Short mmCIF file of C-alpha atoms in Angstrom, two decimals:
data_model
loop_
_atom_site.label_atom_id
_atom_site.label_comp_id
_atom_site.label_asym_id
_atom_site.label_seq_id
_atom_site.Cartn_x
_atom_site.Cartn_y
_atom_site.Cartn_z
CA UNK A 1 -25.83 31.15 -5.87
CA UNK A 2 -22.04 31.23 -6.12
CA UNK A 3 -21.03 34.75 -7.04
CA UNK A 4 -17.37 34.81 -6.11
CA UNK A 5 -14.69 31.88 -6.09
CA UNK A 6 -11.00 32.03 -5.10
CA UNK A 7 -8.70 29.65 -6.93
CA UNK A 8 -5.17 29.10 -5.97
CA UNK A 9 -3.62 25.78 -6.67
CA UNK A 10 -0.18 24.17 -6.78
CA UNK A 11 -1.42 21.30 -8.84
CA UNK A 12 -3.12 22.70 -11.80
CA UNK A 13 -4.57 19.68 -13.28
CA UNK A 14 -7.89 20.61 -14.86
CA UNK A 15 -7.96 24.08 -13.43
CA UNK A 16 -8.36 25.85 -16.45
CA UNK A 17 -11.45 23.79 -17.64
CA UNK A 18 -13.04 24.07 -14.17
CA UNK A 19 -12.44 28.03 -13.93
CA UNK A 20 -13.62 28.33 -17.27
CA UNK A 21 -17.00 26.45 -16.51
CA UNK A 22 -17.36 28.84 -13.36
CA UNK A 23 -17.08 31.88 -15.79
CA UNK A 24 -19.72 30.36 -17.73
CA UNK A 25 -22.00 30.27 -14.85
CA UNK A 26 -21.50 33.90 -14.10
CA UNK A 27 -18.90 33.37 -11.24
CA UNK A 28 -16.12 36.36 -10.46
CA UNK A 29 -12.80 34.54 -10.12
CA UNK A 30 -10.24 35.62 -7.73
CA UNK A 31 -6.72 34.18 -8.01
CA UNK A 32 -3.06 34.61 -7.12
CA UNK A 33 0.39 34.07 -8.80
CA UNK A 34 1.05 31.54 -11.24
CA UNK A 35 -2.63 30.34 -10.95
CA UNK A 36 -3.59 33.82 -12.15
CA UNK A 37 -1.35 33.92 -14.82
CA UNK A 38 -2.31 30.59 -16.24
CA UNK A 39 -5.99 31.49 -16.26
CA UNK A 40 -5.37 34.93 -17.88
CA UNK A 41 -3.19 33.29 -20.48
CA UNK A 42 -6.00 31.13 -21.56
CA UNK A 43 -8.59 34.08 -21.80
CA UNK A 44 -10.35 33.57 -18.47
CA UNK A 45 -11.18 36.78 -16.73
CA UNK A 46 -9.38 36.80 -13.35
CA UNK A 47 -9.04 39.52 -10.43
CA UNK A 48 -5.82 39.33 -8.75
CA UNK A 49 -6.00 38.77 -4.86
CA UNK A 50 -3.61 41.92 -4.45
CA UNK A 51 -5.86 44.09 -6.43
CA UNK A 52 -8.92 42.67 -4.49
CA UNK A 53 -7.32 43.31 -1.04
CA UNK A 54 -5.41 46.67 -1.89
CA UNK A 55 -2.69 45.03 -0.33
CA UNK A 56 0.23 43.67 -2.37
CA UNK A 57 1.92 40.27 -2.18
CA UNK A 58 4.96 40.37 0.00
CA UNK A 59 7.76 38.58 1.62
CA UNK A 60 8.30 36.34 -1.60
CA UNK A 61 4.55 35.41 -1.75
CA UNK A 62 4.45 34.35 1.92
CA UNK A 63 1.87 36.85 2.67
CA UNK A 64 -0.97 37.20 0.08
CA UNK A 65 -4.33 35.59 1.24
CA UNK A 66 -3.74 36.34 5.01
CA UNK A 67 -6.03 39.25 4.93
CA UNK A 68 -9.53 40.19 6.50
CA UNK A 69 -10.93 40.92 3.17
CA UNK A 70 -10.15 36.97 2.28
CA UNK A 71 -11.00 35.35 5.40
CA UNK A 72 -13.68 37.51 6.48
CA UNK A 73 -15.39 36.63 3.15
CA UNK A 74 -14.92 33.10 3.66
CA UNK A 75 -15.67 32.76 7.44
CA UNK A 76 -18.88 34.94 7.52
CA UNK A 77 -21.94 33.12 8.57
CA UNK A 78 -24.71 34.15 6.07
CA UNK A 79 -27.51 33.43 8.48
CA UNK A 80 -26.26 35.83 11.08
CA UNK A 81 -27.23 39.29 10.69
CA UNK A 82 -24.32 40.68 12.84
CA UNK A 83 -22.03 38.89 10.31
CA UNK A 84 -23.58 40.23 7.28
CA UNK A 85 -23.46 43.95 8.99
CA UNK A 86 -19.77 43.27 9.61
CA UNK A 87 -19.01 42.69 5.87
CA UNK A 88 -21.23 45.66 4.75
CA UNK A 89 -19.35 48.01 7.04
CA UNK A 90 -15.96 47.02 6.08
CA UNK A 91 -16.80 46.49 2.46
CA UNK A 92 -16.10 42.72 2.25
CA UNK A 93 -17.92 40.70 -0.30
CA UNK A 94 -18.50 37.17 0.36
CA UNK A 95 -16.33 34.32 -1.29
CA UNK A 96 -18.69 31.41 -1.91
CA UNK A 97 -16.26 28.75 -3.18
CA UNK A 98 -12.47 28.21 -2.31
CA UNK A 99 -10.55 26.27 -4.65
CA UNK A 100 -7.02 25.38 -3.27
CA UNK A 101 -4.38 22.65 -3.12
CA UNK A 102 -1.13 22.87 -1.29
CA UNK A 103 2.69 23.26 -1.78
CA UNK A 104 4.32 19.76 -2.62
CA UNK A 105 5.77 19.20 0.67
CA UNK A 106 5.72 15.40 0.68
CA UNK A 107 7.01 15.22 -2.95
CA UNK A 108 9.95 17.78 -1.93
CA UNK A 109 11.00 15.97 0.83
CA UNK A 110 11.02 12.59 -0.86
CA UNK A 111 13.77 13.70 -2.97
CA UNK A 112 17.23 12.87 -1.74
CA UNK A 113 18.76 16.07 -2.40
CA UNK A 114 16.07 17.88 -0.51
CA UNK A 115 17.65 20.13 2.04
CA UNK A 116 15.84 21.60 5.25
CA UNK A 117 15.48 25.24 3.43
CA UNK A 118 13.75 23.43 0.63
CA UNK A 119 11.29 21.71 3.08
CA UNK A 120 10.63 24.87 4.95
CA UNK A 121 9.87 26.76 1.72
CA UNK A 122 7.47 24.10 0.81
CA UNK A 123 5.30 24.36 3.80
CA UNK A 124 2.19 26.07 2.91
CA UNK A 125 0.65 28.71 5.29
CA UNK A 126 -2.08 30.52 3.44
CA UNK A 127 -3.43 27.41 1.62
CA UNK A 128 -4.29 25.52 4.63
CA UNK A 129 -5.63 28.59 6.50
CA UNK A 130 -8.07 29.18 3.59
CA UNK A 131 -9.12 25.52 3.36
CA UNK A 132 -9.67 25.14 7.02
CA UNK A 133 -11.67 28.30 7.16
CA UNK A 134 -13.81 27.54 4.21
CA UNK A 135 -14.30 23.82 5.47
CA UNK A 136 -15.34 25.30 8.95
CA UNK A 137 -18.11 27.29 7.19
CA UNK A 138 -18.94 24.52 4.71
CA UNK A 139 -22.67 25.32 5.12
CA UNK A 140 -22.07 28.50 3.11
CA UNK A 141 -18.90 27.70 1.15
CA UNK A 142 -18.02 25.06 -1.35
CA UNK A 143 -14.48 23.93 -0.68
CA UNK A 144 -12.27 21.85 -2.88
CA UNK A 145 -8.77 20.53 -2.61
CA UNK A 146 -8.90 17.60 -4.98
CA UNK A 147 -8.96 18.40 -8.89
CA UNK A 148 -10.68 14.90 -9.24
CA UNK A 149 -13.77 16.74 -7.73
CA UNK A 150 -14.06 19.37 -10.39
CA UNK A 151 -16.18 17.67 -12.82
CA UNK A 152 -18.89 16.23 -10.17
CA UNK A 153 -19.10 19.70 -8.85
CA UNK A 154 -19.54 21.43 -12.17
CA UNK A 155 -22.14 18.92 -13.23
CA UNK A 156 -24.14 19.63 -10.03
CA UNK A 157 -23.79 23.24 -10.31
CA UNK A 158 -25.15 23.18 -13.86
CA UNK A 159 -28.07 20.62 -12.99
CA UNK A 160 -29.13 22.71 -9.83
CA UNK A 161 -28.90 26.28 -11.32
CA UNK A 162 -25.74 27.17 -9.40
CA UNK A 163 -26.44 25.65 -6.33
CA UNK A 164 -24.58 22.68 -4.34
CA UNK A 165 -26.48 20.38 -1.85
CA UNK A 166 -25.47 20.54 1.74
CA UNK A 167 -24.46 16.89 1.57
CA UNK A 168 -22.00 17.74 -1.27
CA UNK A 169 -20.56 20.58 0.73
CA UNK A 170 -20.29 18.49 3.72
CA UNK A 171 -18.36 15.59 1.97
CA UNK A 172 -15.97 18.24 0.62
CA UNK A 173 -15.33 19.74 3.96
CA UNK A 174 -14.46 16.41 5.50
CA UNK A 175 -12.19 15.55 2.66
CA UNK A 176 -10.41 18.98 3.45
CA UNK A 177 -9.68 18.33 7.02
CA UNK A 178 -8.44 14.81 6.17
CA UNK A 179 -6.25 16.39 3.64
CA UNK A 180 -4.73 19.12 5.96
CA UNK A 181 -4.15 16.67 8.73
CA UNK A 182 -2.32 14.29 6.38
CA UNK A 183 -0.28 17.61 5.37
CA UNK A 184 0.36 18.50 8.88
CA UNK A 185 1.16 14.98 9.90
CA UNK A 186 3.79 14.74 6.95
CA UNK A 187 5.77 18.17 8.25
CA UNK A 188 5.77 16.69 11.81
CA UNK A 189 7.15 13.28 10.65
CA UNK A 190 9.74 15.04 8.47
CA UNK A 191 10.97 17.69 11.00
CA UNK A 192 11.08 15.23 14.01
CA UNK A 193 12.94 12.80 11.66
CA UNK A 194 15.93 15.27 11.62
CA UNK A 195 18.75 15.19 13.72
CA UNK A 196 20.25 17.79 16.13
CA UNK A 197 23.16 19.07 14.27
CA UNK A 198 22.99 22.40 12.45
CA UNK A 199 22.77 21.20 9.08
CA UNK A 200 20.28 18.29 9.88
CA UNK A 201 22.45 16.09 7.57
CA UNK A 202 21.15 12.98 9.60
CA UNK A 203 17.59 11.87 8.96
CA UNK A 204 16.15 9.05 11.03
CA UNK A 205 13.92 6.49 9.18
CA UNK A 206 11.63 6.36 12.38
CA UNK A 207 10.67 10.10 13.41
CA UNK A 208 9.99 11.07 17.01
CA UNK A 209 6.40 11.61 15.88
CA UNK A 210 4.86 9.17 13.36
CA UNK A 211 1.60 10.25 11.77
CA UNK A 212 -0.02 7.89 9.16
CA UNK A 213 -3.07 8.35 7.07
CA UNK A 214 -5.47 6.07 5.79
CA UNK A 215 -8.89 6.30 4.23
CA UNK A 216 -11.66 3.77 4.46
CA UNK A 217 -12.58 1.61 1.68
CA UNK A 218 -15.16 -0.63 3.24
CA UNK A 219 -16.99 -1.24 6.56
CA UNK A 220 -16.98 -5.12 6.90
CA UNK A 221 -19.49 -7.50 8.21
CA UNK A 222 -16.93 -8.70 11.06
CA UNK A 223 -13.58 -9.11 11.42
CA UNK A 224 -11.33 -11.99 12.13
CA UNK A 225 -14.12 -13.53 13.96
CA UNK A 226 -17.79 -13.01 13.75
CA UNK A 227 -17.82 -11.22 17.09
CA UNK A 228 -15.37 -8.64 15.96
CA UNK A 229 -16.20 -5.59 14.17
CA UNK A 230 -13.91 -4.42 11.26
CA UNK A 231 -13.11 -2.10 8.36
CA UNK A 232 -10.53 -1.79 5.67
CA UNK A 233 -8.54 1.34 5.17
CA UNK A 234 -6.13 2.35 2.31
CA UNK A 235 -3.16 4.27 2.73
CA UNK A 236 -3.48 7.60 1.18
CA UNK A 237 -0.06 6.91 -0.49
CA UNK A 238 -0.32 3.46 -1.26
CA UNK A 239 2.53 2.27 -3.27
CA UNK A 240 1.89 0.88 -6.86
CA UNK A 241 1.51 -2.97 -7.10
CA UNK A 242 0.36 -3.47 -3.64
CA UNK A 243 -3.17 -4.99 -2.63
CA UNK A 244 -4.97 -1.57 -1.85
CA UNK A 245 -4.81 -0.70 -5.31
CA UNK A 246 -7.14 -3.73 -6.12
CA UNK A 247 -10.08 -3.54 -8.58
CA UNK A 248 -12.95 -5.94 -7.73
CA UNK A 249 -14.22 -7.36 -10.88
CA UNK A 250 -16.84 -9.76 -9.42
CA UNK A 251 -17.90 -11.74 -6.44
CA UNK A 252 -19.03 -11.22 -2.82
CA UNK A 253 -17.87 -8.42 -0.67
CA UNK A 254 -14.23 -9.10 0.56
CA UNK A 255 -13.96 -10.12 4.26
CA UNK A 256 -11.25 -9.34 6.78
CA UNK A 257 -9.67 -12.76 6.19
CA UNK A 258 -10.00 -12.61 2.53
CA UNK A 259 -8.03 -9.25 2.44
CA UNK A 260 -5.20 -10.52 4.83
CA UNK A 261 -4.86 -13.79 2.73
CA UNK A 262 -4.99 -12.14 -0.40
CA UNK A 263 -1.99 -9.62 0.63
CA UNK A 264 0.00 -12.65 1.65
CA UNK A 265 -0.64 -14.49 -1.70
CA UNK A 266 -0.13 -11.41 -3.93
CA UNK A 267 3.01 -10.11 -2.14
CA UNK A 268 4.72 -13.65 -2.71
CA UNK A 269 3.27 -14.07 -6.42
CA UNK A 270 5.02 -10.62 -7.48
CA UNK A 271 8.43 -11.48 -6.45
CA UNK A 272 8.80 -14.09 -9.13
CA UNK A 273 9.89 -13.14 -12.81
CA UNK A 274 8.66 -16.06 -14.26
CA UNK A 275 5.30 -17.26 -14.69
CA UNK A 276 4.02 -17.81 -11.12
CA UNK A 277 1.14 -19.18 -8.87
CA UNK A 278 0.75 -18.96 -5.33
CA UNK A 279 -2.01 -20.54 -3.07
CA UNK A 280 -2.60 -19.30 0.38
CA UNK A 281 -4.59 -20.71 3.31
CA UNK A 282 -4.42 -18.81 6.57
CA UNK A 283 -1.72 -16.61 5.42
CA UNK A 284 0.48 -19.44 4.63
CA UNK A 285 1.70 -20.49 1.04
CA UNK A 286 0.23 -24.09 0.88
CA UNK A 287 1.45 -24.15 -2.68
CA UNK A 288 3.67 -22.22 -4.79
CA UNK A 289 5.46 -22.88 -8.37
CA UNK A 290 6.83 -21.42 -11.53
CA UNK A 291 6.03 -22.77 -14.93
CA UNK A 292 6.45 -22.18 -18.69
CA UNK A 293 2.80 -20.65 -18.52
CA UNK A 294 0.12 -20.03 -15.62
CA UNK A 295 -1.71 -23.32 -16.25
CA UNK A 296 1.61 -25.27 -15.57
CA UNK A 297 2.70 -23.08 -12.52
CA UNK A 298 -0.92 -23.68 -11.21
CA UNK A 299 -1.12 -27.35 -11.64
CA UNK A 300 2.32 -27.74 -9.88
CA UNK A 301 1.36 -25.34 -6.77
CA UNK A 302 -1.89 -27.24 -6.53
CA UNK A 303 -0.13 -30.87 -6.07
CA UNK A 304 1.94 -29.27 -3.09
CA UNK A 305 -1.49 -29.77 -0.80
CA UNK A 306 -4.72 -29.91 -2.69
CA UNK A 307 -6.63 -30.66 0.29
CA UNK A 308 -5.66 -27.09 1.94
CA UNK A 309 -6.21 -25.52 -1.49
CA UNK A 310 -9.96 -25.95 -1.26
CA UNK A 311 -11.29 -22.52 -0.16
CA UNK A 312 -7.98 -20.88 -0.61
CA UNK A 313 -6.72 -17.70 -2.08
CA UNK A 314 -4.92 -17.97 -5.56
CA UNK A 315 -2.61 -15.16 -6.91
CA UNK A 316 -0.81 -15.10 -10.62
CA UNK A 317 1.72 -12.71 -11.81
CA UNK A 318 0.75 -12.59 -15.23
CA UNK A 319 -2.81 -12.03 -17.12
CA UNK A 320 -4.88 -14.92 -16.34
CA UNK A 321 -5.62 -16.72 -19.60
CA UNK A 322 -8.25 -19.50 -20.83
CA UNK A 323 -6.08 -22.40 -19.98
CA UNK A 324 -5.36 -21.45 -16.69
CA UNK A 325 -8.91 -20.33 -15.81
CA UNK A 326 -10.31 -23.60 -17.04
CA UNK A 327 -8.25 -25.22 -14.50
CA UNK A 328 -8.71 -22.86 -11.56
CA UNK A 329 -12.62 -23.21 -12.13
CA UNK A 330 -12.68 -26.89 -11.22
CA UNK A 331 -11.67 -25.76 -7.50
CA UNK A 332 -13.67 -23.94 -4.80
CA UNK A 333 -11.58 -20.78 -4.60
CA UNK A 334 -12.50 -17.92 -2.47
CA UNK A 335 -10.32 -15.07 -4.03
CA UNK A 336 -8.48 -15.18 -7.44
CA UNK A 337 -5.76 -12.52 -8.03
CA UNK A 338 -4.16 -11.48 -11.24
CA UNK A 339 -2.72 -8.30 -12.92
CA UNK A 340 -5.31 -8.84 -15.73
CA UNK A 341 -7.75 -11.39 -16.86
CA UNK A 342 -8.32 -12.16 -20.61
CA UNK A 343 -11.89 -11.79 -22.02
CA UNK A 344 -12.07 -15.68 -22.29
CA UNK A 345 -10.81 -16.15 -18.61
CA UNK A 346 -13.62 -13.96 -17.45
CA UNK A 347 -16.39 -15.65 -19.33
CA UNK A 348 -15.18 -19.00 -17.63
CA UNK A 349 -14.94 -17.74 -14.02
CA UNK A 350 -18.05 -15.37 -14.48
CA UNK A 351 -20.19 -18.50 -14.02
CA UNK A 352 -18.83 -18.75 -10.41
CA UNK A 353 -20.70 -15.80 -9.18
CA UNK A 354 -19.38 -15.75 -5.71
CA UNK A 355 -15.92 -15.93 -6.66
CA UNK A 356 -14.06 -12.81 -5.92
CA UNK A 357 -11.73 -11.64 -8.75
CA UNK A 358 -9.24 -9.05 -7.71
CA UNK A 359 -7.45 -7.34 -10.52
CA UNK A 360 -4.06 -5.51 -8.96
CA UNK A 361 -1.64 -3.64 -11.30
CA UNK A 362 1.74 -5.52 -11.36
CA UNK A 363 4.41 -3.74 -9.47
CA UNK A 364 7.36 -4.10 -6.97
CA UNK A 365 6.16 -1.48 -4.63
CA UNK A 366 6.41 -2.08 -0.85
CA UNK A 367 5.08 -0.19 1.90
CA UNK A 368 7.29 2.11 3.62
CA UNK A 369 6.60 0.29 7.11
CA UNK A 370 5.03 -2.93 8.22
CA UNK A 371 2.94 -2.13 11.38
CA UNK A 372 2.23 -4.62 14.59
CA UNK A 373 -0.28 -3.54 16.90
CA UNK A 374 0.48 -3.96 20.55
CA UNK A 375 -1.39 -2.93 23.66
CA UNK A 376 -0.93 0.83 23.92
CA UNK A 377 1.57 1.23 20.98
CA UNK A 378 2.78 -0.11 17.64
CA UNK A 379 5.78 -1.67 16.22
CA UNK A 380 7.10 -0.26 13.10
CA UNK A 381 9.69 -1.92 10.90
CA UNK A 382 11.06 -1.80 7.24
CA UNK A 383 9.51 -4.61 5.17
CA UNK A 384 11.57 -7.77 4.64
CA UNK A 385 12.33 -7.15 0.89
CA UNK A 386 15.50 -9.02 0.83
CA UNK A 387 16.11 -11.52 -2.10
CA UNK A 388 19.28 -13.37 -2.45
CA UNK A 389 21.68 -14.06 -5.36
CA UNK A 390 23.77 -17.08 -5.47
CA UNK A 391 27.11 -14.83 -5.04
CA UNK A 392 25.76 -13.73 -1.62
CA UNK A 393 25.53 -17.10 -0.33
CA UNK A 394 28.34 -19.27 1.53
CA UNK A 395 28.75 -23.00 1.00
CA UNK A 396 29.77 -24.49 4.17
CA UNK A 397 29.87 -28.29 3.54
CA UNK A 398 32.42 -30.31 1.64
CA UNK A 399 29.60 -31.26 -0.88
CA UNK A 400 29.14 -28.38 -3.45
CA UNK A 401 25.89 -27.69 -5.11
CA UNK A 402 25.00 -28.39 -8.77
CA UNK A 403 23.33 -25.36 -10.88
CA UNK A 404 19.86 -27.25 -10.40
CA UNK A 405 20.30 -27.60 -6.53
CA UNK A 406 21.36 -23.66 -6.54
CA UNK A 407 18.04 -22.82 -8.43
CA UNK A 408 15.84 -25.09 -6.10
CA UNK A 409 17.41 -23.63 -2.90
CA UNK A 410 17.06 -20.18 -4.06
CA UNK A 411 13.16 -20.81 -4.90
CA UNK A 412 12.71 -22.49 -1.68
CA UNK A 413 14.17 -19.57 0.13
CA UNK A 414 12.00 -17.05 -1.66
CA UNK A 415 9.01 -18.92 -0.62
CA UNK A 416 10.06 -19.66 2.93
CA UNK A 417 10.02 -15.68 3.44
CA UNK A 418 6.26 -15.91 3.17
CA UNK A 419 5.80 -18.83 5.47
CA UNK A 420 4.89 -18.19 9.21
CA UNK A 421 7.71 -19.07 11.54
CA UNK A 422 9.16 -21.46 12.40
CA UNK A 423 9.32 -22.43 8.82
CA UNK A 424 10.52 -25.37 6.60
CA UNK A 425 9.98 -25.43 3.09
CA UNK A 426 10.62 -28.52 0.69
CA UNK A 427 11.03 -27.68 -3.00
CA UNK A 428 12.03 -29.15 -6.25
CA UNK A 429 11.80 -28.11 -9.98
CA UNK A 430 10.24 -24.92 -9.46
CA UNK A 431 7.48 -25.98 -6.84
CA UNK A 432 6.94 -26.59 -3.24
CA UNK A 433 6.70 -30.25 -2.17
CA UNK A 434 6.06 -29.80 1.53
CA UNK A 435 5.39 -26.74 3.75
CA UNK A 436 5.76 -26.62 7.47
CA UNK A 437 4.38 -23.48 8.93
CA UNK A 438 3.87 -21.87 12.38
CA UNK A 439 5.45 -24.41 14.51
CA UNK A 440 6.93 -23.82 18.04
CA UNK A 441 10.18 -25.82 17.22
CA UNK A 442 12.05 -26.09 14.14
CA UNK A 443 12.15 -29.85 14.25
CA UNK A 444 8.32 -29.98 14.38
CA UNK A 445 8.18 -27.76 11.41
CA UNK A 446 10.16 -30.12 9.47
CA UNK A 447 8.32 -33.15 10.40
CA UNK A 448 5.15 -31.14 9.61
CA UNK A 449 6.53 -30.30 6.16
CA UNK A 450 7.38 -34.11 5.64
CA UNK A 451 4.05 -35.14 6.65
CA UNK A 452 2.12 -32.77 4.24
CA UNK A 453 4.39 -34.09 1.29
CA UNK A 454 3.40 -37.54 2.18
CA UNK A 455 -0.40 -36.73 2.38
CA UNK A 456 -0.03 -35.22 -1.03
CA UNK A 457 1.96 -38.38 -2.39
CA UNK A 458 4.95 -36.18 -3.47
CA UNK A 459 8.38 -37.62 -3.06
CA UNK A 460 11.16 -35.45 -1.14
CA UNK A 461 13.98 -37.56 -2.67
CA UNK A 462 16.48 -35.23 -4.33
CA UNK A 463 14.73 -31.96 -2.77
CA UNK A 464 15.86 -28.78 -1.55
CA UNK A 465 14.94 -27.35 1.88
CA UNK A 466 14.81 -23.76 3.09
CA UNK A 467 14.71 -23.00 6.70
CA UNK A 468 13.56 -19.41 7.72
CA UNK A 469 15.85 -19.35 10.52
CA UNK A 470 18.97 -21.28 11.86
CA UNK A 471 18.78 -25.08 12.74
CA UNK A 472 19.43 -24.97 16.59
CA UNK A 473 20.22 -28.71 16.68
CA UNK A 474 21.13 -31.46 14.04
CA UNK A 475 17.56 -33.02 14.76
CA UNK A 476 16.01 -30.85 12.27
CA UNK A 477 18.67 -31.65 9.63
CA UNK A 478 18.14 -35.35 10.20
CA UNK A 479 14.38 -35.19 9.64
CA UNK A 480 15.07 -33.52 6.36
CA UNK A 481 17.78 -35.79 5.44
CA UNK A 482 15.77 -39.01 6.26
CA UNK A 483 13.08 -37.55 4.01
CA UNK A 484 15.23 -37.42 1.10
CA UNK A 485 16.61 -33.87 0.78
CA UNK A 486 19.81 -33.57 -0.86
CA UNK A 487 20.67 -29.76 -0.22
CA UNK A 488 19.55 -27.10 2.60
CA UNK A 489 19.74 -23.32 2.64
CA UNK A 490 19.56 -21.65 6.11
CA UNK A 491 20.70 -18.49 7.70
CA UNK A 492 23.31 -19.85 9.94
CA UNK A 493 24.64 -17.99 13.02
CA UNK A 494 23.62 -20.53 15.82
CA UNK A 495 26.30 -21.45 18.41
CA UNK A 496 25.80 -24.99 17.27
CA UNK A 497 26.40 -24.19 13.64
CA UNK A 498 29.54 -26.32 13.52
CA UNK A 499 27.46 -29.55 14.84
CA UNK A 500 24.88 -28.89 12.19
CA UNK A 501 27.52 -28.54 9.41
CA UNK A 502 29.15 -31.75 10.63
CA UNK A 503 25.79 -33.26 10.53
CA UNK A 504 25.28 -32.30 6.81
CA UNK A 505 28.63 -33.56 5.92
CA UNK A 506 28.11 -36.68 7.76
CA UNK A 507 24.94 -37.16 5.57
CA UNK A 508 26.50 -36.09 2.42
CA UNK A 509 24.40 -32.88 1.96
CA UNK A 510 25.05 -29.71 0.45
CA UNK A 511 24.22 -26.84 2.76
CA UNK A 512 24.52 -22.92 2.05
CA UNK A 513 24.34 -20.10 4.64
CA UNK A 514 22.48 -16.67 3.75
CA UNK A 515 23.63 -14.80 6.77
CA UNK A 516 19.86 -13.51 6.46
CA UNK A 517 16.84 -14.81 8.14
CA UNK A 518 13.22 -14.40 7.41
CA UNK A 519 11.19 -14.58 10.71
CA UNK A 520 7.55 -14.06 10.00
CA UNK A 521 5.38 -14.05 13.13
#
């Protein structure tokens, strides 16, 4: 039976209702500072920790719970007579529940105006000590660090006459150690990012020590191949609008490759402002288009490579409606992604029981870092979030672009960012026409894109071409010109830029330089 609980929280969400329910179960509540005041103001009987220990809070609240009467009551093992005797000798009652969440360190250091002094004052000392003590002694002490657990705990206590099953206590203890590890990791990341100057004005985006925290979403049947094991983890602070926020509405369990491809589809689709559809196969766009509505966008995207689209991943950036769902239902698709699904769309797609439907809240959120694993280490980089406006481009040919050519080139450039290098993308009128992905030479990527367009029966006459990196020779440019392209967007920066510019002028092409490349390995 719980006789005494210590509640001291920074995040006060739901704490009044939780404390009131504990009081109704006959639990004595110890508390400190603002939490004690809040509970008292709401008519809940509270014993101040300072009164309980007989020692006042001091040093601006830095010392209040660091006392033997607190930690002795938490850490004492109830099954050891010598522990029980020590508590009796020193007049220390047991504390059977610890409800603590920590100073908002991460929220504080995320602010641009945060100073080192602000950060230091938001490093919690007593909170982690109590949480870790209670988690260590979880057999005898219930420990809670997340307000989301309040309801379930009260429900179990009421149902069991004031007891919590060991299994529940153990799960709560595991959660605490994950929480405090993340908290200490955030402190280490912040402090090791600061420069050596006394004011610590400089802050390195890549700290000397890097701690990243993830929680497991699911164990998988296998990884990229059946002989590999795998699991999917979600970042604890996953940005809004990213794949990790998905809610699966129907279908089989997601596989390793499903998730990787779904991420590629969603990240590309959400960059468009107009209604858009992106079809992914093996992490590459095999079709992307915008339209007046989702059905038009899907029809255009599918035309790029209907053969590759079979068994692919499809993402939309609008609520999937009945008309688009009717068309998509005609194709075998592994995963279908949208920010929402209309009731009519769900009825249509519901007949395809194995089709995985993922709902992801729309948002422009990006990961703080992209991570690539190498033997014995990792590479970290910022995400490739660069989109370009026409004002940032340089026209390097005699021929100047028409407004339609500018629109087509910018569309092609946006898609090329999501195609594996070396990448060549033909586009026109808001749709991809041919995609050459992952080739070891740029001219081969150009030839592959032309071949794919021919296989799909699509004309490249008057098309726009995007190259994710510069043309090292004119041969790639000649391939796309021979296929019918009239304008090219590429980064520039090659020692042979002038050779390529001269070739474009010779062929009567428009060419624009971005000054930005989009390697994607």
